PDB file of C-alpha atoms in Angstrom:
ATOM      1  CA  UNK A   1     -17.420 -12.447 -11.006  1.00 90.00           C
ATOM      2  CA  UNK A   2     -16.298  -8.915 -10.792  1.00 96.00           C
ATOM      3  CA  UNK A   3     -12.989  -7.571 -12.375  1.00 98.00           C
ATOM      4  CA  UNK A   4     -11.559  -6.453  -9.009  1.00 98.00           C
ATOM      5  CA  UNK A   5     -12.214  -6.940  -5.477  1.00 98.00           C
ATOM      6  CA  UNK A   6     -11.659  -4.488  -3.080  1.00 97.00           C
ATOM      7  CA  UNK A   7     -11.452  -6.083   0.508  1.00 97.00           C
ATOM      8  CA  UNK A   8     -13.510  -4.591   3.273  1.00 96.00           C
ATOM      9  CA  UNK A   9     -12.711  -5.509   6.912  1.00 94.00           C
ATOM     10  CA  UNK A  10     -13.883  -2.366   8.144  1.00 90.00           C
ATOM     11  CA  UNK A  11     -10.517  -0.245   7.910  1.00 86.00           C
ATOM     12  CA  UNK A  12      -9.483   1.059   4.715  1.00 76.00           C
ATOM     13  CA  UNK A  13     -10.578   4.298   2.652  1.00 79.00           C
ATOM     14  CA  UNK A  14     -13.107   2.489   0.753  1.00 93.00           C
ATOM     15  CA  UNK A  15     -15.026   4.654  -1.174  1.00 93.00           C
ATOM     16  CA  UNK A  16     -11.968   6.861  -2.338  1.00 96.00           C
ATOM     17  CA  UNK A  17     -10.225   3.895  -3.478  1.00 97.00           C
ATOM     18  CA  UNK A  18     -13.585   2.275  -5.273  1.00 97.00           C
ATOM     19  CA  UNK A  19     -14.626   5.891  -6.759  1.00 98.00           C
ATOM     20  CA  UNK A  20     -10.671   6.442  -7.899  1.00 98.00           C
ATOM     21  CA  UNK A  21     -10.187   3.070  -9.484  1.00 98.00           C
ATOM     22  CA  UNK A  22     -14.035   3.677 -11.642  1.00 98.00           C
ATOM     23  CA  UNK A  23     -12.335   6.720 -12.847  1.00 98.00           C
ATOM     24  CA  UNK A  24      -9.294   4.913 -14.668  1.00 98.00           C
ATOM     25  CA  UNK A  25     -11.356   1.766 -15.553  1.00 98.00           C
ATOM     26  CA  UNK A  26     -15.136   2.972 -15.764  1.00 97.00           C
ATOM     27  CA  UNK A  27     -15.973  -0.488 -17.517  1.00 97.00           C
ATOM     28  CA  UNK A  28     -14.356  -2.762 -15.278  1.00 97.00           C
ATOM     29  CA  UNK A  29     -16.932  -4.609 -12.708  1.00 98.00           C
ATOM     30  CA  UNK A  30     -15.396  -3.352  -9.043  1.00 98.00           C
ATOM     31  CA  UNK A  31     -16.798  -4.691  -5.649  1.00 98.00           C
ATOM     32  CA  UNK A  32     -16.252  -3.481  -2.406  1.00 97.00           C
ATOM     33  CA  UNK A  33     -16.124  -6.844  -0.066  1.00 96.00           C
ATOM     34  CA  UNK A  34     -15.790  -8.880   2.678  1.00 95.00           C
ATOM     35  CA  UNK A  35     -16.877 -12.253   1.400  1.00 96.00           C
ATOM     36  CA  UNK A  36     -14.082 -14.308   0.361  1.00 95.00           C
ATOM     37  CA  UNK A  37     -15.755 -16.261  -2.573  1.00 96.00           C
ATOM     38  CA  UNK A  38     -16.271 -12.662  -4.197  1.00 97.00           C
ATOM     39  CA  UNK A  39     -12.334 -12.083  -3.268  1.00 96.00           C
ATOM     40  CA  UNK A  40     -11.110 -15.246  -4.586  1.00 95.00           C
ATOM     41  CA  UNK A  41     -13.454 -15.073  -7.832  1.00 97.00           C
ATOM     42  CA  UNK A  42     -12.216 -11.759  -8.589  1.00 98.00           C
ATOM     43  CA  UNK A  43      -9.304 -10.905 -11.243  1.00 98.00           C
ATOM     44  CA  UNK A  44      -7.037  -8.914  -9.068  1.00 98.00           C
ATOM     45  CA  UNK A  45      -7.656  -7.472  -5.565  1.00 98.00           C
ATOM     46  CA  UNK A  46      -6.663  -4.489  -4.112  1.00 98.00           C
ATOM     47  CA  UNK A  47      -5.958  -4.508  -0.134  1.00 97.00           C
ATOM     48  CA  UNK A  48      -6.189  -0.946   1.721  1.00 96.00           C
ATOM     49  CA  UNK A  49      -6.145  -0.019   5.042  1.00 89.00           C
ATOM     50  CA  UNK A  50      -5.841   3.021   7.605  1.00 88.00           C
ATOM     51  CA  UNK A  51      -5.238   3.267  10.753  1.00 89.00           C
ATOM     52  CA  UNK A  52      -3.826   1.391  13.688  1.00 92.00           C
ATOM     53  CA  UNK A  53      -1.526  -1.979  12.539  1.00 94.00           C
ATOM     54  CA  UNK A  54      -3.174  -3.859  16.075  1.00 94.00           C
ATOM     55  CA  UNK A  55      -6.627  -2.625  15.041  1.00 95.00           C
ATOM     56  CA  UNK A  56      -6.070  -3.950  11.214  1.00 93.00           C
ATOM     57  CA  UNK A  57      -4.638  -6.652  12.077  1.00 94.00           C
ATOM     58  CA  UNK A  58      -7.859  -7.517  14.960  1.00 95.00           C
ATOM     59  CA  UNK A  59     -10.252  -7.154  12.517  1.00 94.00           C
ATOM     60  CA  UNK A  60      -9.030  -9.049   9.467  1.00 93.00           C
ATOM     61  CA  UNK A  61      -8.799 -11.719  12.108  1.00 94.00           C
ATOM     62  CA  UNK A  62     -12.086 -11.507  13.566  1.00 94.00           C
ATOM     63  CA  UNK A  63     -13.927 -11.183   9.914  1.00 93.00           C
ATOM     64  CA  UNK A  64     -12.160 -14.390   9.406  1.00 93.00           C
ATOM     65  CA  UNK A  65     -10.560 -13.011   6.180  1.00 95.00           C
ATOM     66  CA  UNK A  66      -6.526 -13.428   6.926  1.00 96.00           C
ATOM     67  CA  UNK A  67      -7.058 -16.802   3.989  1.00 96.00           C
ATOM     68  CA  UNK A  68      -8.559 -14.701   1.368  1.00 96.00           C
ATOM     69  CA  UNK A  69      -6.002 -12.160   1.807  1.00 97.00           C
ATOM     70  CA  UNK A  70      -3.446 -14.734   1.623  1.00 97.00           C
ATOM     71  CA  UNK A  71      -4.372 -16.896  -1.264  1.00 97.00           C
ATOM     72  CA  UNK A  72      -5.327 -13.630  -2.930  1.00 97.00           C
ATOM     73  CA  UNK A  73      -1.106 -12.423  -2.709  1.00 98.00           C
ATOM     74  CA  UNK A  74      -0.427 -15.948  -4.445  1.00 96.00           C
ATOM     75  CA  UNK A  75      -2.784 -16.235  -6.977  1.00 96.00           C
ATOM     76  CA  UNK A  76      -3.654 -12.657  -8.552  1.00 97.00           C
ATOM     77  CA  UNK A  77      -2.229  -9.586  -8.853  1.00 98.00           C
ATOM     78  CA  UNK A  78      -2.262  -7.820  -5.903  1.00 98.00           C
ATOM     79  CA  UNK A  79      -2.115  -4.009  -4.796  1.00 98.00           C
ATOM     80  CA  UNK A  80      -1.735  -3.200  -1.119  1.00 98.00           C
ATOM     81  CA  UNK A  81      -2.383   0.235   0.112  1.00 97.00           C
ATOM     82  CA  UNK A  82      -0.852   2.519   3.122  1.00 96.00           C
ATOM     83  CA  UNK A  83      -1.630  -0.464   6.174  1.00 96.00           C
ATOM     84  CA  UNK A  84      -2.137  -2.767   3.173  1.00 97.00           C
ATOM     85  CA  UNK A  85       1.371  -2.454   2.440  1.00 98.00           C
ATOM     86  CA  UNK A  86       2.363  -2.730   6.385  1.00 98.00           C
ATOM     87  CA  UNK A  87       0.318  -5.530   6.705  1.00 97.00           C
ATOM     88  CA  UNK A  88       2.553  -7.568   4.304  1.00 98.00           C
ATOM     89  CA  UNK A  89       5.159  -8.005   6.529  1.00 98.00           C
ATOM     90  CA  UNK A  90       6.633 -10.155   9.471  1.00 98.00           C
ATOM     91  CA  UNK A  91       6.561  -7.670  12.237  1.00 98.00           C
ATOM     92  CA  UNK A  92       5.448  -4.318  13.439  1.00 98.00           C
ATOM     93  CA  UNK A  93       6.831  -1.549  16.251  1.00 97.00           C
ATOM     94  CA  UNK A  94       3.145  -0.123  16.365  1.00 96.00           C
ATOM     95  CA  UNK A  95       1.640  -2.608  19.237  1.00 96.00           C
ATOM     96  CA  UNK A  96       4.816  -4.830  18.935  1.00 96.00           C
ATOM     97  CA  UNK A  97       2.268  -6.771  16.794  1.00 96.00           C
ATOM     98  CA  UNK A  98       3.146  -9.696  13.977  1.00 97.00           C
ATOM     99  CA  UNK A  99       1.989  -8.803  10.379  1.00 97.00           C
ATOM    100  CA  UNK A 100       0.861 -11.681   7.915  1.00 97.00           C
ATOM    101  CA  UNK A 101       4.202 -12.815   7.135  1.00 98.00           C
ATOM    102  CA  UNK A 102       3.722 -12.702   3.390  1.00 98.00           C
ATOM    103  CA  UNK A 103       7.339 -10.698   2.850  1.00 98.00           C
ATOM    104  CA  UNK A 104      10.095 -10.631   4.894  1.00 98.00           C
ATOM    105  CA  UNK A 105      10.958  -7.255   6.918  1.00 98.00           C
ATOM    106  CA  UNK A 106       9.375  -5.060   9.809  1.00 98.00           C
ATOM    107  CA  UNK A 107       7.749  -1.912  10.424  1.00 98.00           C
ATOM    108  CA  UNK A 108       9.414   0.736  12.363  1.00 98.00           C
ATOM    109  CA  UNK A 109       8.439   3.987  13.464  1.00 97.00           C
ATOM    110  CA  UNK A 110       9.864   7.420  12.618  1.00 96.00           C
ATOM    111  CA  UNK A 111      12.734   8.382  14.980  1.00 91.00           C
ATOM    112  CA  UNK A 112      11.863  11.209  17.274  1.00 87.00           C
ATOM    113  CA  UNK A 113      13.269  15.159  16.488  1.00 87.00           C
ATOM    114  CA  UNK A 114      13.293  14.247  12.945  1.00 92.00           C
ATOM    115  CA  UNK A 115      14.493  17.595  10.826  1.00 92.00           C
ATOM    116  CA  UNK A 116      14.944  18.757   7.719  1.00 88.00           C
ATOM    117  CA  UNK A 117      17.956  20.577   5.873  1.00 87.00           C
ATOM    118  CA  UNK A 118      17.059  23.657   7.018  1.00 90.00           C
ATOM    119  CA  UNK A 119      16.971  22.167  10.637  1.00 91.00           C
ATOM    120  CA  UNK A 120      13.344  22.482  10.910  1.00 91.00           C
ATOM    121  CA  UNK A 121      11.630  20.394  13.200  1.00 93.00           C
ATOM    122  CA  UNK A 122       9.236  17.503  10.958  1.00 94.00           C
ATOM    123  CA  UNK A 123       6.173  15.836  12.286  1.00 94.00           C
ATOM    124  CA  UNK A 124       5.107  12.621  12.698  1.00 94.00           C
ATOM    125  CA  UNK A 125       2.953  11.165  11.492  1.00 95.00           C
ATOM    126  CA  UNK A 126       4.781  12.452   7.917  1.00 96.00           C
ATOM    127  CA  UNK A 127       1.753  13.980   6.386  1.00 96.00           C
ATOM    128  CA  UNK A 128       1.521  15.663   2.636  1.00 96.00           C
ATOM    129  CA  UNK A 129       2.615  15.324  -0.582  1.00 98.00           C
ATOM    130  CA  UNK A 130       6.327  14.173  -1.179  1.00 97.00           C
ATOM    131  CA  UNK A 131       8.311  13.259  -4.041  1.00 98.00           C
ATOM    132  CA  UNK A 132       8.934   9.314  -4.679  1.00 98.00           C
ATOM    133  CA  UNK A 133      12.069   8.369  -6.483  1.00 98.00           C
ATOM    134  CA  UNK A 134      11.207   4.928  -8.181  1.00 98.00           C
ATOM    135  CA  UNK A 135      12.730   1.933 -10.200  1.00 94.00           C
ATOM    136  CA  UNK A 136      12.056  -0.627 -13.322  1.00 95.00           C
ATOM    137  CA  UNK A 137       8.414  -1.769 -12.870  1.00 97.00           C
ATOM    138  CA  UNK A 138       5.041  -1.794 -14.932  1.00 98.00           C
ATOM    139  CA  UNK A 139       3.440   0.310 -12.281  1.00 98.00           C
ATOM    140  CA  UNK A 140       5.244   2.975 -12.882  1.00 98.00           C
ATOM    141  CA  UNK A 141       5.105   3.482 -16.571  1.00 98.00           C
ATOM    142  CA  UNK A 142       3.586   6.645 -17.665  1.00 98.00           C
ATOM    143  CA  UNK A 143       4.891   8.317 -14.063  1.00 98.00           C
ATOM    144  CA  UNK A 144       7.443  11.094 -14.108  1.00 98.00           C
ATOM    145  CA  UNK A 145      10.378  10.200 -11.935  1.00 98.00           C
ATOM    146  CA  UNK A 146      10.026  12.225  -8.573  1.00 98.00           C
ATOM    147  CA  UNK A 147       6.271  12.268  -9.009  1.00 98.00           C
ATOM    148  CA  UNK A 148       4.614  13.737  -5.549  1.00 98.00           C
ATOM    149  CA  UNK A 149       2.072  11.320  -3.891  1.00 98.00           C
ATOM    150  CA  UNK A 150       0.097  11.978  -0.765  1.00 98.00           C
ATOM    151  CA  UNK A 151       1.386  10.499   2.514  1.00 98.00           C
ATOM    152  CA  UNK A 152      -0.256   9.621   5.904  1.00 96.00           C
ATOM    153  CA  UNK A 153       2.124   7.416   8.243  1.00 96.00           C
ATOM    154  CA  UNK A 154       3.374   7.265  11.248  1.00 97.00           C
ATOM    155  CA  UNK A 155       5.599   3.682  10.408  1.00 97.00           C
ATOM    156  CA  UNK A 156       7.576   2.842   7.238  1.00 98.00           C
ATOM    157  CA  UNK A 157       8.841  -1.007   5.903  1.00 98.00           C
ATOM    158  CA  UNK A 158      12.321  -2.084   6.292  1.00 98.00           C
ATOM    159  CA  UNK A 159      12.432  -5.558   3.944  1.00 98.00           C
ATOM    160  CA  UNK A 160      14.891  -7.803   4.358  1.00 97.00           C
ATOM    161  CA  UNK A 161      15.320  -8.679   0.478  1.00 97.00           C
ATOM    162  CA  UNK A 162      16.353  -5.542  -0.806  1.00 96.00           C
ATOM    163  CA  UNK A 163      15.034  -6.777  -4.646  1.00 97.00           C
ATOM    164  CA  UNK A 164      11.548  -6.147  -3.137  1.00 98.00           C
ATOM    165  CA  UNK A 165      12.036  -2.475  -3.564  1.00 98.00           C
ATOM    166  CA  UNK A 166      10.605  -0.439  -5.629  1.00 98.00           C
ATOM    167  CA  UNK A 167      10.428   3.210  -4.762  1.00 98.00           C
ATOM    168  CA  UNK A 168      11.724   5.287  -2.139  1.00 98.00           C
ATOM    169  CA  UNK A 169      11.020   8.599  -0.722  1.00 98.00           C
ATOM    170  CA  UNK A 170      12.492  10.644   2.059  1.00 96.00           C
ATOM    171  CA  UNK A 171      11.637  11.847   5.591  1.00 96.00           C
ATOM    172  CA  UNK A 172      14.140  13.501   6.285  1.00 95.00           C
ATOM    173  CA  UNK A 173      15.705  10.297   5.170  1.00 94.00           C
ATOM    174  CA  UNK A 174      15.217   7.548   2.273  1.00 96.00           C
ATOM    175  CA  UNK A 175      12.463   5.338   3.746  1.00 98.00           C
ATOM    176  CA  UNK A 176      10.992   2.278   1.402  1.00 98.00           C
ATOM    177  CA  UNK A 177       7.687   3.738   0.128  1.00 98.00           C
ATOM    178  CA  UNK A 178       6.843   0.553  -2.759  1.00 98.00           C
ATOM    179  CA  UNK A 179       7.884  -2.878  -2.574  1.00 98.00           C
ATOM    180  CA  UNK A 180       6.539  -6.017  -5.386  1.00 98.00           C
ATOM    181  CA  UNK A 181       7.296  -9.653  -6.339  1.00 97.00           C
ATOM    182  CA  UNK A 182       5.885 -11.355  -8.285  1.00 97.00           C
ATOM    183  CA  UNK A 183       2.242 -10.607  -8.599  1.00 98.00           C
ATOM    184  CA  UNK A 184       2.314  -8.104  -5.882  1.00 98.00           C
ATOM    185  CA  UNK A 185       2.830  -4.363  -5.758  1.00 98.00           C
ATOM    186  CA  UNK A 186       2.353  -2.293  -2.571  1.00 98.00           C
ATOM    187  CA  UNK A 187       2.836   1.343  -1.709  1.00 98.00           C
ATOM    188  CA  UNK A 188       2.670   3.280   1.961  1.00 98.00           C
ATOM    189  CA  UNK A 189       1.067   6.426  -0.376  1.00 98.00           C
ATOM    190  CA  UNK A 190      -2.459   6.833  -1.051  1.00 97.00           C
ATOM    191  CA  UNK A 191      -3.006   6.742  -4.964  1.00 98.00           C
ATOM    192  CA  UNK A 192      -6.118   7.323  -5.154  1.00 97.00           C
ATOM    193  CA  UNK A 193      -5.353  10.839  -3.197  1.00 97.00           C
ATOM    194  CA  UNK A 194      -2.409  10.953  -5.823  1.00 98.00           C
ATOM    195  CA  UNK A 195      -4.263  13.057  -8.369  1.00 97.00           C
ATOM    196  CA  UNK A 196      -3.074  12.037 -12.229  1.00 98.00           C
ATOM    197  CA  UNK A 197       0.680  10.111 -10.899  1.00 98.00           C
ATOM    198  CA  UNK A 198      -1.887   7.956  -8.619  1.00 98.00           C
ATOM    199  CA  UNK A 199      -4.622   7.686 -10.992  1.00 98.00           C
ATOM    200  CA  UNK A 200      -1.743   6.562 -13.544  1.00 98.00           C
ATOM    201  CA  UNK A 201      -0.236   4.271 -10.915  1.00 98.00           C
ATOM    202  CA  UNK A 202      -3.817   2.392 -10.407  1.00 98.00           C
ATOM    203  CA  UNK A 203      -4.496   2.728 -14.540  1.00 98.00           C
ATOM    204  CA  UNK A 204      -1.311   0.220 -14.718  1.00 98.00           C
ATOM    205  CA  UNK A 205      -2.609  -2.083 -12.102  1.00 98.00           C
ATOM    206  CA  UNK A 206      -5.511  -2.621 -13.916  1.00 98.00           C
ATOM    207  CA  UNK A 207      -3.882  -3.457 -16.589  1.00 97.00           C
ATOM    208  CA  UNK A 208      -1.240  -5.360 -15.414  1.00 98.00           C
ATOM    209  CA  UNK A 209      -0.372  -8.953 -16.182  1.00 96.00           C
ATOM    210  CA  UNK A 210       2.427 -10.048 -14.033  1.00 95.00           C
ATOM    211  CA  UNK A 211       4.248 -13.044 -15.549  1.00 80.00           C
TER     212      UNK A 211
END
């Protein structure tokens, strides 16, 4: 029965996240999977994902693994990455696609001729490193308010309860960038391309015991 499951349906950064989570817990047994007996066995599971929501979506589906991501969210604590986090939700704008309903909100997309102060003109997808202005929560002990974490998104959660935030950043804009009840904690950055505030961030998950 391994510590924590990390769960594979063929669209998250894997390795970083397996190879960053060894570094803060080298003694903790960590499986990269797709079976959902390893999932459910497992003491807490972390859900990534990159890419497309339609595509993420299509293949959770057709690995048959929407139920272990599920149950996992109410039974163990729970960290969802980028899509991971996205994925959480009732609805999407990217494919006009439904999410897995586990919190209420959407995903939206940037607006267009976003810019900053200085009226420069800012990309999308928001790429790079950018300072994340958080509140009360376990995950963030240790963190320095306005800690930088690396971005790579094109969308952004709107939830409907506003209690489930739990950090925000901005492009150009305040945009949701963590939400968590409960036993779950989700965040659009990477952490594990989050040098030491990520490292820290995934450190607490480890050894977090949600009531």
């Amino acid at each position: 029965m391994a510590d924590i499951a990390i769960i594979d349906y063929g669209m998250g950064n894997l390795r970083s996240v397996h190879q960053a989570l060894h570094t803060v817990a080298p003694n903790a047994s960590i499986v990269v999977t797709s079976d959902p007996q390893e999932v459910r066995q497992a003491g807490r599971v972390v859900f990534p994902g990159q890419g497309a929501m339609p595509d993420c979506i299509r293949e959770l589906e057709e690995r048959g693994l929407r139920e272990t991501v599920l149950n996992a969210a109410r039974t163990k604590p729970f960290l969802g990455i980028c899509i991971g986090l996205q994925m959480l939700f009732e609805h999407s704008e990217e494919g006009d696609v439904p999410g897995l309903a586990i919190l209420p909100g959407r995903v939206v997309r940037f607006g267009e001729n976003l810019v900053d102060s200085q009226n420069n003109k800012l990309k999308v997808p928001h790429m790079g490193w950018n300072q994340v202005l958080y509140g009360n929560h376990p995950l963030w002990d240790g963190i320095d308010q306005n800690s930088r974490f690396y971005f790579v998104h094109s969308y952004y959660v709107c939830p409907m309860d506003e209690q489930l935030v739990q950090a925000t950043s901005c492009y150009p804009r305040p945009f949701v960038c963590a939400v968590g009840r409960e036993n779950i904690f989700a965040v659009q950055f990477h952490p594990e391309k989050s040098q030491h505030a990520g490292l820290k961030l995934l450190e607490n998950f480890v050894n977090w015991a949600p009531v």
